[in-house]
Tab-separated table of C-alpha atoms in Angstrom:
chain	number	residue	atom	x	y	z
A	352	UNK	CA	120.659	-15.482	197.057
A	353	UNK	CA	122.960	-14.582	199.899
A	354	UNK	CA	126.202	-15.279	198.475
A	355	UNK	CA	129.626	-14.615	200.552
A	356	UNK	CA	131.139	-11.452	198.967
A	357	UNK	CA	134.757	-12.506	198.468
A	358	UNK	CA	135.808	-8.578	197.767
A	359	UNK	CA	135.206	-7.833	201.722
A	360	UNK	CA	135.269	-11.446	203.238
A	361	UNK	CA	137.474	-13.697	201.839
A	362	UNK	CA	136.065	-16.781	203.366
A	363	UNK	CA	134.547	-19.990	202.068
A	364	UNK	CA	131.931	-21.910	203.652
A	365	UNK	CA	131.497	-25.681	204.318
A	366	UNK	CA	128.425	-27.750	204.388
A	367	UNK	CA	128.210	-31.097	205.521
A	368	UNK	CA	125.569	-33.856	205.145
A	369	UNK	CA	123.986	-32.463	208.322
A	370	UNK	CA	123.607	-28.915	207.543
A	371	UNK	CA	122.669	-29.530	203.718
A	372	UNK	CA	119.858	-31.994	204.906
A	373	UNK	CA	118.481	-29.231	207.258
A	374	UNK	CA	118.447	-27.222	204.344
A	375	UNK	CA	116.900	-29.143	201.375
A	376	UNK	CA	113.989	-27.446	200.299
A	377	UNK	CA	110.366	-28.892	200.800
A	378	UNK	CA	109.162	-31.389	197.841
A	379	UNK	CA	107.189	-28.888	195.692
A	380	UNK	CA	110.556	-26.689	195.633
A	381	UNK	CA	112.450	-29.394	194.484
A	382	UNK	CA	109.970	-30.122	191.806
A	383	UNK	CA	110.504	-26.455	190.554
A	384	UNK	CA	114.308	-26.667	190.642
A	385	UNK	CA	114.439	-29.782	188.763
A	386	UNK	CA	112.322	-28.584	186.059
A	387	UNK	CA	114.055	-25.153	185.985
A	388	UNK	CA	117.198	-26.922	185.324
A	389	UNK	CA	115.815	-29.286	182.638
A	390	UNK	CA	114.097	-26.630	180.730
A	391	UNK	CA	117.258	-24.557	180.579
A	392	UNK	CA	119.314	-27.447	178.930
A	393	UNK	CA	119.881	-25.921	175.093
A	394	UNK	CA	118.410	-22.527	176.439
A	395	UNK	CA	120.538	-20.471	178.331
A	396	UNK	CA	122.052	-23.254	180.815
A	397	UNK	CA	125.601	-23.940	180.320
A	398	UNK	CA	125.810	-27.858	180.822
A	399	UNK	CA	128.962	-29.185	178.899
A	400	UNK	CA	128.947	-33.188	178.957
A	401	UNK	CA	130.148	-34.934	182.080
A	402	UNK	CA	134.236	-35.550	182.135
A	403	UNK	CA	135.504	-38.752	183.164
A	404	UNK	CA	138.339	-40.611	184.039
A	405	UNK	CA	138.553	-44.445	185.136
A	406	UNK	CA	141.367	-44.701	187.945
A	407	UNK	CA	140.331	-48.223	188.566
A	408	UNK	CA	139.162	-51.088	186.795
A	409	UNK	CA	136.062	-50.075	184.029
A	410	UNK	CA	133.478	-50.805	186.770
A	411	UNK	CA	134.554	-47.628	188.492
A	412	UNK	CA	134.718	-43.847	187.255
A	413	UNK	CA	135.253	-40.541	188.330
A	414	UNK	CA	133.187	-37.595	186.643
A	415	UNK	CA	133.797	-33.762	186.702
A	416	UNK	CA	130.664	-31.810	186.243
A	417	UNK	CA	130.639	-28.054	185.709
A	418	UNK	CA	127.487	-26.168	184.846
A	419	UNK	CA	126.314	-22.237	184.858
A	420	UNK	CA	122.759	-21.027	184.669
A	421	UNK	CA	122.514	-17.291	184.198
A	422	UNK	CA	118.849	-16.829	185.481
A	423	UNK	CA	118.853	-18.768	188.697
A	424	UNK	CA	115.539	-18.688	190.648
A	425	UNK	CA	113.892	-17.004	187.787
A	426	UNK	CA	115.266	-13.656	188.765
A	427	UNK	CA	118.738	-11.641	188.398
A	428	UNK	CA	120.722	-14.233	190.353
A	429	UNK	CA	122.858	-16.657	188.876
A	430	UNK	CA	124.382	-20.027	189.790
A	431	UNK	CA	127.702	-21.540	188.708
A	432	UNK	CA	130.023	-24.130	190.137
A	433	UNK	CA	131.173	-27.867	189.690
A	434	UNK	CA	130.431	-31.397	190.984
A	435	UNK	CA	133.008	-33.878	191.596
A	436	UNK	CA	131.718	-37.430	191.666
A	437	UNK	CA	132.967	-41.015	191.807
A	438	UNK	CA	131.674	-44.509	191.408
A	439	UNK	CA	133.540	-47.349	193.003
A	440	UNK	CA	131.553	-50.788	193.372
A	441	UNK	CA	134.114	-52.293	195.319
A	442	UNK	CA	133.490	-49.787	198.211
A	443	UNK	CA	130.465	-51.839	198.883
A	444	UNK	CA	132.430	-54.732	200.337
A	445	UNK	CA	134.250	-52.281	202.592
A	446	UNK	CA	131.205	-50.675	204.329
A	447	UNK	CA	131.866	-47.647	202.151
A	448	UNK	CA	129.513	-45.692	200.102
A	449	UNK	CA	130.053	-46.842	196.202
A	450	UNK	CA	129.079	-43.187	194.996
A	451	UNK	CA	131.041	-40.276	196.489
A	452	UNK	CA	130.943	-36.600	195.445
A	453	UNK	CA	131.436	-32.982	196.815
A	454	UNK	CA	129.915	-29.904	195.319
A	455	UNK	CA	131.945	-26.696	194.618
A	456	UNK	CA	130.143	-23.446	194.001
A	457	UNK	CA	131.743	-19.781	193.117
A	458	UNK	CA	130.358	-16.482	193.917
A	459	UNK	CA	128.539	-15.450	190.432
A	460	UNK	CA	129.864	-11.969	190.826
A	461	UNK	CA	133.388	-12.806	191.331
A	462	UNK	CA	133.922	-16.615	190.500
A	463	UNK	CA	135.695	-16.840	193.964
A	464	UNK	CA	135.165	-20.219	195.341
A	465	UNK	CA	132.125	-19.712	197.865
A	466	UNK	CA	131.098	-23.056	199.022
A	467	UNK	CA	132.377	-26.657	199.191
A	468	UNK	CA	129.283	-29.257	200.029
A	469	UNK	CA	128.967	-32.381	200.827
A	470	UNK	CA	126.831	-33.890	197.459
A	471	UNK	CA	125.357	-36.754	198.788
A	472	UNK	CA	122.039	-35.500	199.937
A	473	UNK	CA	121.366	-32.881	197.171
A	474	UNK	CA	122.473	-35.902	194.715
A	475	UNK	CA	119.747	-37.986	196.126
A	476	UNK	CA	117.186	-35.071	196.021
A	477	UNK	CA	117.666	-33.627	192.453
A	478	UNK	CA	117.643	-37.317	191.158
A	479	UNK	CA	114.359	-38.144	192.601
A	480	UNK	CA	113.173	-34.761	191.696
A	481	UNK	CA	113.760	-35.272	188.027
A	482	UNK	CA	112.227	-38.622	188.359
A	483	UNK	CA	109.080	-36.816	189.927
A	484	UNK	CA	109.043	-34.574	186.854
A	485	UNK	CA	108.893	-37.113	184.463
A	486	UNK	CA	106.223	-38.778	186.286
A	487	UNK	CA	103.892	-35.677	186.493
A	488	UNK	CA	104.655	-35.319	182.989
A	489	UNK	CA	104.692	-38.622	181.308
A	490	UNK	CA	102.901	-41.073	183.405
A	491	UNK	CA	100.113	-42.920	181.345
A	492	UNK	CA	96.693	-42.337	181.882
A	493	UNK	CA	95.327	-45.304	184.000
A	494	UNK	CA	91.582	-44.115	184.580
A	495	UNK	CA	89.930	-44.413	187.899
A	496	UNK	CA	92.489	-46.686	189.275
A	497	UNK	CA	95.431	-45.965	191.480
A	498	UNK	CA	98.798	-45.350	189.233
A	499	UNK	CA	101.365	-48.687	189.594
A	500	UNK	CA	104.763	-48.148	190.207
A	501	UNK	CA	107.458	-50.453	190.390
A	502	UNK	CA	110.856	-49.374	192.052
A	503	UNK	CA	113.913	-51.549	191.705
A	504	UNK	CA	116.538	-50.514	194.456
A	505	UNK	CA	115.990	-49.645	197.780
A	506	UNK	CA	119.188	-47.989	198.601
A	507	UNK	CA	119.865	-44.307	198.984
A	508	UNK	CA	118.230	-43.346	195.648
A	509	UNK	CA	115.214	-45.951	196.287
A	510	UNK	CA	114.639	-43.995	199.788
A	511	UNK	CA	114.394	-40.609	198.354
A	512	UNK	CA	112.139	-41.676	195.142
A	513	UNK	CA	109.221	-42.875	198.164
A	514	UNK	CA	108.497	-38.965	199.504
A	515	UNK	CA	108.819	-37.941	195.796
A	516	UNK	CA	106.405	-40.350	194.294
A	517	UNK	CA	104.125	-39.967	196.914
A	518	UNK	CA	103.964	-35.878	196.099
A	519	UNK	CA	103.451	-36.760	192.735
A	520	UNK	CA	100.942	-39.415	192.280
A	521	UNK	CA	99.313	-39.677	195.314
A	522	UNK	CA	97.469	-42.909	196.401
A	523	UNK	CA	99.567	-44.994	194.114
A	524	UNK	CA	100.388	-48.614	194.418
A	525	UNK	CA	104.128	-49.165	194.991
A	526	UNK	CA	106.150	-52.585	194.626
A	527	UNK	CA	109.818	-52.756	195.323
A	528	UNK	CA	112.575	-55.209	194.667
A	529	UNK	CA	116.175	-55.118	195.728
A	530	UNK	CA	118.590	-57.691	195.578
A	531	UNK	CA	118.788	-57.743	199.271
A	532	UNK	CA	115.306	-58.792	200.349
A	533	UNK	CA	115.695	-57.117	203.899
A	534	UNK	CA	116.070	-53.742	202.314
A	535	UNK	CA	112.853	-53.921	200.135
A	536	UNK	CA	110.779	-55.025	202.837
A	537	UNK	CA	111.947	-52.495	205.150
A	538	UNK	CA	111.360	-49.653	202.690
A	539	UNK	CA	107.967	-50.818	201.452
A	540	UNK	CA	107.291	-50.466	205.154
A	541	UNK	CA	108.175	-47.073	204.876
A	542	UNK	CA	106.374	-46.331	202.098
A	543	UNK	CA	102.869	-48.092	203.226
A	544	UNK	CA	103.088	-45.776	206.594
A	545	UNK	CA	102.480	-42.709	204.134
A	546	UNK	CA	99.204	-41.541	203.623
A	547	UNK	CA	100.315	-40.496	200.461
A	548	UNK	CA	101.226	-44.050	199.177
A	549	UNK	CA	97.851	-46.384	198.670
A	550	UNK	CA	99.462	-49.553	198.681
A	551	UNK	CA	103.186	-50.694	198.719
A	552	UNK	CA	104.980	-54.543	198.914
A	553	UNK	CA	107.898	-55.894	198.518
A	554	UNK	CA	108.677	-58.466	195.089
A	555	UNK	CA	110.751	-61.068	195.377
A	556	UNK	CA	112.199	-60.490	192.100
A	557	UNK	CA	112.498	-57.338	189.634
A	558	UNK	CA	110.328	-59.167	186.938
A	559	UNK	CA	107.732	-59.324	189.533
A	560	UNK	CA	107.755	-56.152	190.837
A	561	UNK	CA	107.707	-54.952	187.029
A	562	UNK	CA	104.427	-56.551	186.306
A	563	UNK	CA	101.721	-54.705	185.503
A	564	UNK	CA	103.280	-51.250	186.262
A	565	UNK	CA	102.598	-48.250	184.574
A	566	UNK	CA	105.695	-46.709	185.973
A	567	UNK	CA	108.940	-48.272	186.368
A	568	UNK	CA	111.772	-46.742	188.064
A	569	UNK	CA	115.340	-48.150	188.083
A	570	UNK	CA	117.498	-47.056	190.772
A	571	UNK	CA	119.777	-50.325	191.132
A	572	UNK	CA	123.326	-50.336	192.688
A	573	UNK	CA	125.603	-50.475	189.806
A	574	UNK	CA	127.549	-53.957	189.306
A	575	UNK	CA	127.946	-56.385	186.904
A	576	UNK	CA	124.473	-56.527	185.982
A	577	UNK	CA	123.534	-55.207	182.263
A	578	UNK	CA	120.702	-54.553	180.274
A	579	UNK	CA	118.288	-57.505	181.418
A	580	UNK	CA	114.950	-55.546	181.629
A	581	UNK	CA	113.090	-56.636	178.132
A	582	UNK	CA	110.173	-55.440	176.208
A	583	UNK	CA	108.542	-58.824	177.769
A	584	UNK	CA	108.752	-57.514	181.247
A	585	UNK	CA	106.682	-54.257	180.066
A	586	UNK	CA	103.443	-52.506	179.292
A	587	UNK	CA	102.818	-51.232	176.024
A	588	UNK	CA	102.174	-47.869	177.546
A	589	UNK	CA	104.600	-47.758	180.404
A	590	UNK	CA	106.845	-45.093	181.496
A	591	UNK	CA	110.056	-46.117	182.269
A	592	UNK	CA	112.583	-43.864	184.106
A	593	UNK	CA	116.542	-45.449	184.627
A	594	UNK	CA	118.335	-43.722	186.941
A	595	UNK	CA	120.993	-46.405	187.198
A	596	UNK	CA	122.143	-46.315	183.449
A	597	UNK	CA	121.597	-49.403	181.452
A	598	UNK	CA	122.064	-51.553	184.781
A	599	UNK	CA	118.601	-53.068	184.208
A	600	UNK	CA	116.871	-51.254	181.065
A	601	UNK	CA	118.029	-52.630	177.811
A	602	UNK	CA	118.919	-51.370	174.346
A	603	UNK	CA	115.885	-53.425	173.399
A	604	UNK	CA	113.385	-51.431	175.243
A	605	UNK	CA	115.398	-47.964	174.143
A	606	UNK	CA	115.074	-49.002	170.450
A	607	UNK	CA	111.412	-50.063	170.554
A	608	UNK	CA	110.429	-46.814	172.865
A	609	UNK	CA	107.854	-44.718	171.013
A	610	UNK	CA	109.769	-41.775	172.439
A	611	UNK	CA	113.279	-42.102	174.152
A	612	UNK	CA	114.421	-38.934	176.329
A	613	UNK	CA	117.352	-37.817	178.268
A	614	UNK	CA	118.033	-34.923	180.479
A	615	UNK	CA	121.532	-34.068	178.374
A	616	UNK	CA	122.015	-35.345	175.258
A	617	UNK	CA	125.878	-34.910	175.206
A	618	UNK	CA	126.435	-36.577	178.524
A	619	UNK	CA	124.579	-39.444	177.210
A	620	UNK	CA	126.455	-39.621	173.582
A	621	UNK	CA	129.862	-39.537	175.877
A	622	UNK	CA	128.741	-42.182	178.264
A	623	UNK	CA	127.813	-44.482	175.033
A	624	UNK	CA	131.210	-43.450	173.635
A	625	UNK	CA	132.613	-44.589	176.541
A	626	UNK	CA	131.148	-48.559	176.384
A	627	UNK	CA	127.884	-47.853	178.226
A	628	UNK	CA	124.586	-48.248	176.500
A	629	UNK	CA	125.664	-50.741	173.954
A	630	UNK	CA	123.058	-50.843	171.212
A	631	UNK	CA	120.875	-47.662	172.574
A	632	UNK	CA	119.892	-45.786	169.597
A	633	UNK	CA	120.455	-41.502	169.752
A	634	UNK	CA	117.675	-40.156	172.202
A	635	UNK	CA	114.210	-38.383	170.713
A	636	UNK	CA	115.197	-35.067	172.630
A	637	UNK	CA	115.962	-34.035	176.610
A	638	UNK	CA	113.092	-34.123	178.899
A	639	UNK	CA	113.359	-30.138	178.838
A	640	UNK	CA	112.903	-29.893	174.896
A	641	UNK	CA	109.712	-32.124	175.516
A	642	UNK	CA	108.078	-29.840	178.487
A	643	UNK	CA	108.837	-26.970	176.513
A	644	UNK	CA	106.861	-28.061	173.503
A	645	UNK	CA	103.853	-28.092	175.317
A	646	UNK	CA	102.848	-31.315	173.662
A	647	UNK	CA	100.549	-33.878	175.229
A	648	UNK	CA	101.825	-37.220	176.630
A	649	UNK	CA	102.967	-39.624	173.606
A	650	UNK	CA	101.341	-42.708	172.636
A	651	UNK	CA	103.342	-45.984	173.325
A	652	UNK	CA	105.852	-46.578	176.025
A	653	UNK	CA	108.059	-43.675	177.016
A	654	UNK	CA	112.114	-44.296	178.138
A	655	UNK	CA	113.656	-41.445	180.192
A	656	UNK	CA	117.227	-41.955	181.198
A	657	UNK	CA	118.521	-39.201	183.490
A	658	UNK	CA	122.038	-39.836	184.001
A	659	UNK	CA	122.664	-36.710	186.392
A	660	UNK	CA	123.539	-33.724	184.910
A	661	UNK	CA	125.653	-31.016	186.734
A	662	UNK	CA	123.044	-28.243	185.803
A	663	UNK	CA	120.702	-29.939	188.325
A	664	UNK	CA	123.445	-30.407	191.034
A	665	UNK	CA	124.429	-26.548	190.831
A	666	UNK	CA	120.647	-25.423	190.825
A	667	UNK	CA	120.036	-27.563	193.768
A	668	UNK	CA	123.152	-26.625	195.687
A	669	UNK	CA	122.580	-22.709	195.173
A	670	UNK	CA	119.274	-23.210	196.422
A	671	UNK	CA	120.391	-25.218	199.362
A	672	UNK	CA	123.318	-22.761	199.891
A	673	UNK	CA	120.846	-19.584	200.316
A	674	UNK	CA	118.401	-21.656	202.774
A	675	UNK	CA	121.633	-22.785	204.891
A	676	UNK	CA	122.831	-19.217	205.031
A	677	UNK	CA	119.401	-18.225	206.319
A	678	UNK	CA	119.138	-20.547	208.773
A	679	UNK	CA	123.206	-19.807	210.032
A	680	UNK	CA	124.440	-23.071	209.253
A	681	UNK	CA	127.796	-23.777	207.539
A	682	UNK	CA	131.669	-23.567	208.478
A	683	UNK	CA	133.790	-21.008	207.889
A	684	UNK	CA	136.968	-22.054	205.994
A	685	UNK	CA	139.733	-19.583	206.047
């Protein structure tokens, strides 16, 4: 890890979305980074629950997400920083992103600011990678037939999930739903053209997309929809991965799941205390604790909710920082 040495060169670097996209690690490395962050929760990773404020009506929110990992990269390196993310659904009507974020990395030796990074590409990549870990570890067995995956949401998160799903479940059949039919049709065409996707199609409704799916990933935009996916939609052994909080998945699904895992418990409990996840039970544990246990895939339906924890963002940002410096990317800020 080539950090900027502030003791000799008091310079901070800025990385825009273009520079970060050029330095994003390959999918295999993204999976490794996501799993490293998940497994570190409750061990040596320091990841307090998200700190939030509501600067506008309740539908909008801003989070501060600090994190520290002393064993970054499996060696003597470490990673420390914070992500600031805002969610404002009203931006869609203005032609602006509903989610915006920035990541600040500190030099782990001096804690001086080392880099300011656009958070959008990092967020999309680490979110898809965490979903990829869940699918690789917890998808139900389906014999000789292709795994059937439903993807709800064809926006930024939906687009970032397609290559990751192709990597962890090559040959799968994919059904995509988005409230904007043109977006689901475009993403289905993109997925169908990939050699690692067996079949891809756009569904007219979310329930149609989910029908018969072994894996259901909900990555819809935040809005007024809450908890509309019930047990009736789902196969008994399905893996449900909720990226969009409780936009689709209902408390009924959570209560009846054989196993209910989250990326980080305190973050989930904080969100529930703020009024989200009404009726949801406490999680069975974390994704990382399940991986550490070495146990086989549990029977019955499995629900995984990953809200996005600061530790995943900082681990990804530190990896991108190292690759970007090797490529000579980044703008120096005095």
